Tab-separated table of C-alpha atoms in Angstrom:
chain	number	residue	atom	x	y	z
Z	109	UNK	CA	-15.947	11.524	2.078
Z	110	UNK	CA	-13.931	8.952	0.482
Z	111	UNK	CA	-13.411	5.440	2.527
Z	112	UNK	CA	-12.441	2.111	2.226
Z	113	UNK	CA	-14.396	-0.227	4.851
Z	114	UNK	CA	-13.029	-3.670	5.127
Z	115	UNK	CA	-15.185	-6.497	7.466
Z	116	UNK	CA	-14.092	-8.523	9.077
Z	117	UNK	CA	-11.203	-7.039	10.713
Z	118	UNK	CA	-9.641	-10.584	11.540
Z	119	UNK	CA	-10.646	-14.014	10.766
Z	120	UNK	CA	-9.433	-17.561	11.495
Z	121	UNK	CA	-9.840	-20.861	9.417
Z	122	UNK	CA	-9.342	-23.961	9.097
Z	123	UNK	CA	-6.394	-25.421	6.352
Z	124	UNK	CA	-8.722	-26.122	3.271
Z	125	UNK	CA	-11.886	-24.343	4.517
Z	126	UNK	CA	-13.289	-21.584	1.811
Z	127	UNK	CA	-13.524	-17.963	2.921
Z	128	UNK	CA	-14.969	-14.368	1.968
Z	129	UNK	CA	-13.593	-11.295	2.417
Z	130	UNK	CA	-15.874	-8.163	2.231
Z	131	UNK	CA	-14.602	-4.640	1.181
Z	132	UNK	CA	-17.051	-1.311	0.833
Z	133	UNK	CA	-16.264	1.357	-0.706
Z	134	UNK	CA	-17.446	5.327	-0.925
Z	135	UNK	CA	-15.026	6.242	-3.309
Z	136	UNK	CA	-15.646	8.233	-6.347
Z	137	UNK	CA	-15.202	8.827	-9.281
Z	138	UNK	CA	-14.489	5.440	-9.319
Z	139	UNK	CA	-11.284	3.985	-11.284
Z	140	UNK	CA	-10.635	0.608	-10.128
Z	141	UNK	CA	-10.243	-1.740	-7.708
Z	142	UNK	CA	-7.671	-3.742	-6.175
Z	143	UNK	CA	-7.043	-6.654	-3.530
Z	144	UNK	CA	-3.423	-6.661	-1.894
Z	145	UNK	CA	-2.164	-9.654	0.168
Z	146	UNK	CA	0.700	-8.685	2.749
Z	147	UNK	CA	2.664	-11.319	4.227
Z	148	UNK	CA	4.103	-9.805	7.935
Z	149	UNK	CA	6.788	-7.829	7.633
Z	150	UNK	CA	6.366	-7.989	3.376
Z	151	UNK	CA	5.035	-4.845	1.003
Z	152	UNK	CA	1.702	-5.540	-0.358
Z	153	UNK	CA	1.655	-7.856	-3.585
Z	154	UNK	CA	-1.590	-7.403	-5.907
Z	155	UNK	CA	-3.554	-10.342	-6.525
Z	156	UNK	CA	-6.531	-8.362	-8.420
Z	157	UNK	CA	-7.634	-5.567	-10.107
Z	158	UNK	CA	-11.402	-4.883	-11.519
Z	159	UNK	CA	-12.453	-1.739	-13.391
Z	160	UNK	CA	-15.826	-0.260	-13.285
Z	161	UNK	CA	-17.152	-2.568	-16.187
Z	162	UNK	CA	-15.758	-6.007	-14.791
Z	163	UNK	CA	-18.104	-8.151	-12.049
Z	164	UNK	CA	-15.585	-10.940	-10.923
Z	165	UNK	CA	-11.567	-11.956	-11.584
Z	166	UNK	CA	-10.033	-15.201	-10.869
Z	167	UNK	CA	-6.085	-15.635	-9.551
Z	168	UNK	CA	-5.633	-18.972	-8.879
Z	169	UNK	CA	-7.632	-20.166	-5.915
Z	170	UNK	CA	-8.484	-16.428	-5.387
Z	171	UNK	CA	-11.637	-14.913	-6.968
Z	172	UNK	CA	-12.668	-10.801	-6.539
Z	173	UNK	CA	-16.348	-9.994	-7.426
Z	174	UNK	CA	-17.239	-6.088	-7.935
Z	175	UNK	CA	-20.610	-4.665	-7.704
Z	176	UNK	CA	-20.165	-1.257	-8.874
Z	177	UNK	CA	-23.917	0.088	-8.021
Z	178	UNK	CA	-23.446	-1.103	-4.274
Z	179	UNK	CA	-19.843	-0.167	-4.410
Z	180	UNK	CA	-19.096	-3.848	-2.978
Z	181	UNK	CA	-16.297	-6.004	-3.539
Z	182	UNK	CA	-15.301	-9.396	-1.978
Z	183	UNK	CA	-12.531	-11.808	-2.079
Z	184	UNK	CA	-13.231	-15.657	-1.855
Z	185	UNK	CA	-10.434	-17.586	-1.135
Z	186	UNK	CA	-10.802	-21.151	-1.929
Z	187	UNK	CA	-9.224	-24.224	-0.502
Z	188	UNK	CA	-7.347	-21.932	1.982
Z	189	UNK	CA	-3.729	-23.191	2.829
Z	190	UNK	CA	-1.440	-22.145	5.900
Z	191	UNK	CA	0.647	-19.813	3.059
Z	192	UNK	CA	-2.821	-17.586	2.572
Z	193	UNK	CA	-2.318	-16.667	6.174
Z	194	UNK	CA	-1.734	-12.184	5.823
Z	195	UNK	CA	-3.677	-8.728	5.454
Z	196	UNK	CA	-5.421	-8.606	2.553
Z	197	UNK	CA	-6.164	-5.243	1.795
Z	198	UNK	CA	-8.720	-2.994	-0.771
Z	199	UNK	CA	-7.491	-0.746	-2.857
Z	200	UNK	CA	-9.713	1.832	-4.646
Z	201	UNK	CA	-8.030	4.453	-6.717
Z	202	UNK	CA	-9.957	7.390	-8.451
Z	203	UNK	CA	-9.748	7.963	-12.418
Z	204	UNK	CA	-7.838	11.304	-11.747
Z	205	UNK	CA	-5.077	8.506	-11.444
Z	206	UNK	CA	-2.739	9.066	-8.332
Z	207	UNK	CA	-5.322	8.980	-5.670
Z	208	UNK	CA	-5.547	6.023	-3.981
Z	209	UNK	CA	-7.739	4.971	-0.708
Z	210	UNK	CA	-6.557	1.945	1.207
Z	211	UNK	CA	-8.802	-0.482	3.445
Z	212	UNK	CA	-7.174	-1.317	6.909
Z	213	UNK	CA	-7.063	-4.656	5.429
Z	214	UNK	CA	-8.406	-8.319	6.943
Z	215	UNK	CA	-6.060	-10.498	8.829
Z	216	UNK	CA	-6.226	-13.930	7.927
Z	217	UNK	CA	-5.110	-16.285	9.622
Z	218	UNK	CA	-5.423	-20.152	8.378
Z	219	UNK	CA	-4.567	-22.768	10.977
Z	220	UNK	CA	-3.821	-26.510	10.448
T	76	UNK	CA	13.121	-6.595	-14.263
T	77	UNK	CA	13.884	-5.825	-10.530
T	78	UNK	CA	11.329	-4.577	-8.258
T	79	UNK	CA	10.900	-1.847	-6.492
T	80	UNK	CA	13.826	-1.954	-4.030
T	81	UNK	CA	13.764	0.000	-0.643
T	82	UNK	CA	16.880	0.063	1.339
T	83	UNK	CA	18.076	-0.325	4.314
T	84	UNK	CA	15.042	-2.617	5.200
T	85	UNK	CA	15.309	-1.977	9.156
T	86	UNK	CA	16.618	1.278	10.350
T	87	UNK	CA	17.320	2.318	14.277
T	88	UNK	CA	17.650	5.921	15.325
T	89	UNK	CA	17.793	7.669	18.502
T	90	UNK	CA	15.363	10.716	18.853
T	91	UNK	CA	16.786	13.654	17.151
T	92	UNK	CA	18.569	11.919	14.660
T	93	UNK	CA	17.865	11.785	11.465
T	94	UNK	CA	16.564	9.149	8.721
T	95	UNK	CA	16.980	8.496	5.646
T	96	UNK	CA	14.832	6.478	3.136
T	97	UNK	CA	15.854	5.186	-0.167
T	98	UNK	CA	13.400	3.659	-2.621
T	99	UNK	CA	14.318	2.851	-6.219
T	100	UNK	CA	11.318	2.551	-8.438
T	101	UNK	CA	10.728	-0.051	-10.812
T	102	UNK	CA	12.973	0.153	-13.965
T	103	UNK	CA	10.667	2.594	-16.528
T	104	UNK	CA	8.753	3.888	-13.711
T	105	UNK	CA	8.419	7.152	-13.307
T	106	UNK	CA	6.132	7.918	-10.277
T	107	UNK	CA	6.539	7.171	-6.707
T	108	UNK	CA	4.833	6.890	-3.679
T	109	UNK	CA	5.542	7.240	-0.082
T	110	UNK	CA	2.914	5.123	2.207
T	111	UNK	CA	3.560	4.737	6.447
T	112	UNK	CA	2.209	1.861	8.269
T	113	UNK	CA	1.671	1.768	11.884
T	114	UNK	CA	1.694	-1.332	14.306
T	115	UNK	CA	-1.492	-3.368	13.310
T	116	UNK	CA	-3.177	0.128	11.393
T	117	UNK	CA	-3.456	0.509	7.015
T	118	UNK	CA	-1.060	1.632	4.629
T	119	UNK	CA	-1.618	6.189	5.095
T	120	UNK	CA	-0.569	8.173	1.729
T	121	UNK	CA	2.294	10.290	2.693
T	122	UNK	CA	3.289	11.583	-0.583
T	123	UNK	CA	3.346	11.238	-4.139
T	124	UNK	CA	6.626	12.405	-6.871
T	125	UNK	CA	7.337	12.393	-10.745
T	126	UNK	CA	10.396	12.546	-11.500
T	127	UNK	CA	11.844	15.977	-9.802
T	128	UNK	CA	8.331	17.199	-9.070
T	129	UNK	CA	6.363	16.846	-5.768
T	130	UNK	CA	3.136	16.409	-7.365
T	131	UNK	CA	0.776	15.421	-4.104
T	132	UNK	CA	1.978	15.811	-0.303
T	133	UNK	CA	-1.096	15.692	1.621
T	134	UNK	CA	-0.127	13.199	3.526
T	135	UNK	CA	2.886	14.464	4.559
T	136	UNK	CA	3.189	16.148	8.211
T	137	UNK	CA	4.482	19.160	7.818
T	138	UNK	CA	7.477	19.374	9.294
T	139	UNK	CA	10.203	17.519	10.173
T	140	UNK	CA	9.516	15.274	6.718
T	141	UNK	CA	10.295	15.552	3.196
T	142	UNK	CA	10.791	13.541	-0.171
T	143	UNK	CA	12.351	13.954	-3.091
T	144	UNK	CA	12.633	11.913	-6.037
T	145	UNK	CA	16.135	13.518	-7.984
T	146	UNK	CA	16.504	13.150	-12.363
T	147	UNK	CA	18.962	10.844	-10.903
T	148	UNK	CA	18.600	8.169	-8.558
T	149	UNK	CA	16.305	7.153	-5.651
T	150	UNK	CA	13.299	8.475	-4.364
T	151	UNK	CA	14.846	9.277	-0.185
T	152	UNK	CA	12.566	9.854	2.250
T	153	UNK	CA	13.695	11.890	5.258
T	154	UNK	CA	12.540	12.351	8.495
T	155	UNK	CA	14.450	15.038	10.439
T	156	UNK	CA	15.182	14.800	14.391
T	157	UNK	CA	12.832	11.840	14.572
T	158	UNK	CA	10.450	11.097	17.588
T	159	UNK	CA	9.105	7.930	19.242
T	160	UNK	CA	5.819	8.476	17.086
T	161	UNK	CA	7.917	7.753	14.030
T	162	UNK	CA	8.402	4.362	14.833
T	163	UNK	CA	6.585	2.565	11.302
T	164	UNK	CA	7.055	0.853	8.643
T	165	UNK	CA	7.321	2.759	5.296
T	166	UNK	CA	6.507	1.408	1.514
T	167	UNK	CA	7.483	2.980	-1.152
T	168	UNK	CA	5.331	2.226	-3.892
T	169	UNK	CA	5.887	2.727	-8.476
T	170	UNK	CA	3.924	3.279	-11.672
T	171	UNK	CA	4.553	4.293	-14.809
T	172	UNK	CA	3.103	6.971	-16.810
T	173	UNK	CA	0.316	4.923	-19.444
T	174	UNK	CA	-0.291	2.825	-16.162
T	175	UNK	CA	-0.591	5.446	-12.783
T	176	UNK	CA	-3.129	3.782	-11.472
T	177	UNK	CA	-1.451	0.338	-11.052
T	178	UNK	CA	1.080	0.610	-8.016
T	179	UNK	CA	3.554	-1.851	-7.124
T	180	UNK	CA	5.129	-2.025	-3.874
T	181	UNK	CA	8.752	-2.828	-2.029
T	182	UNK	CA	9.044	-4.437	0.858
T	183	UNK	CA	9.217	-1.456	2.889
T	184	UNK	CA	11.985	0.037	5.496
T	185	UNK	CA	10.948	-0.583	9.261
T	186	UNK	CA	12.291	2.412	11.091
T	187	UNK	CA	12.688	1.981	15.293
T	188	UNK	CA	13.119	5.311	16.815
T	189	UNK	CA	14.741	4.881	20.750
């Protein structure tokens, strides 16, 4: 069965801690990946996508790593700021190209 | 190049009415997609339209809802003599044809149901 397990389900930091979000995945045949930040009450805005070949993708202060043979992914956030607070959600999509399987996504919350 | 736009962004109906969603992909998109949220739940695939072609609706319950996406305008949504259970937000998500697999998203139409 396909599925999209995100851990943890909620976290709270400190402004200007670092943090890791963790995202496994049983979907196949695998296509890509993608991380989605939503702001409350916002649609989801993509911050990265990783194909099968690609291990790790920078945006900013945010970095994705893929492991491929675990089916792993993670997002470090870096320097975390009161804006970063949201759901960030995984994305996996298979390569027949409109099938997509959404994480419940990690709430974030970053507190002064 | 404007996003995808979803309109109205909050809706209120009273049970048994009806609603109606509007999304407007992004300019050269072809494909949408219909996602509901519940409170504090993930994004659930409702359904997923080329232009004038239902392609995937899986995720659509099976009555009471249906999509379209006309040669002509937006991609609606509707939701016939809605029920409490309604009550979600719903993103409407694009992609073009080289690119299906990349999805971008509107801000989404929060419909209350009293």
């Amino acid at each position: 069965k396909n599925q999209v397990e995100q851990s943890p389900q909620s976290l709270i930091i400190l402004e200007g801690k670092n943090c890791t979000l963790q995202c496994n995945y049983t979907v196949s045949p695998f296509s890509n990946l993608r991380w989605y930040k939503q702001d409350t009450g916002r649609g989801p805005v993509s911050l990265t996508i990783m194909t099968f070949s690609e291990n790790t993708k920078s945006n900013g202060r945010y970095t994705a790593t893929l492991d491929a043979d675990t089916k792993q992914s993670s997002l470090h956030i870096t320097a975390s700021q009161l804006s970063d607070s949201a759901s960030y959600i995984c994305v996996v999509s298979l390569n027949t190209g409109n099938q997509f399987y959404f994480g419940t996504g990690t709430s974030l919350t970053v507190i002064p | 190049n404007a996003g995808v736009m979803q309109n109205p962004r909050h809706l209120v109906r009273r049970r048994g009415q009806e609603a109606r969603l509007r999304c407007s992909p992004m300019k050269g998109h072809s494909h949408v997609y219909w996602y509901r949220q519940l409170p504090e739940e993930g994004l659930k695939f409702m359904v997923y339209l080329q232009k004038e072609n239902i392609i995937d609706e899986s995720g659509m319950p099976k009555e009471r809802f249906s999509a379209e996406f006309p040669k002509e305008g937006p991609s609606i949504l509707r939701i016939q003599q809605v029920v409490r259970g309604d009550s979600a937000a719903y993103f409407c998500a694009s992609s073009d044809l080289l690119a299906k697999n990349i999805q971008y998203f509107g801000a989404g139409t929060r419909l209350s149901v009293l």
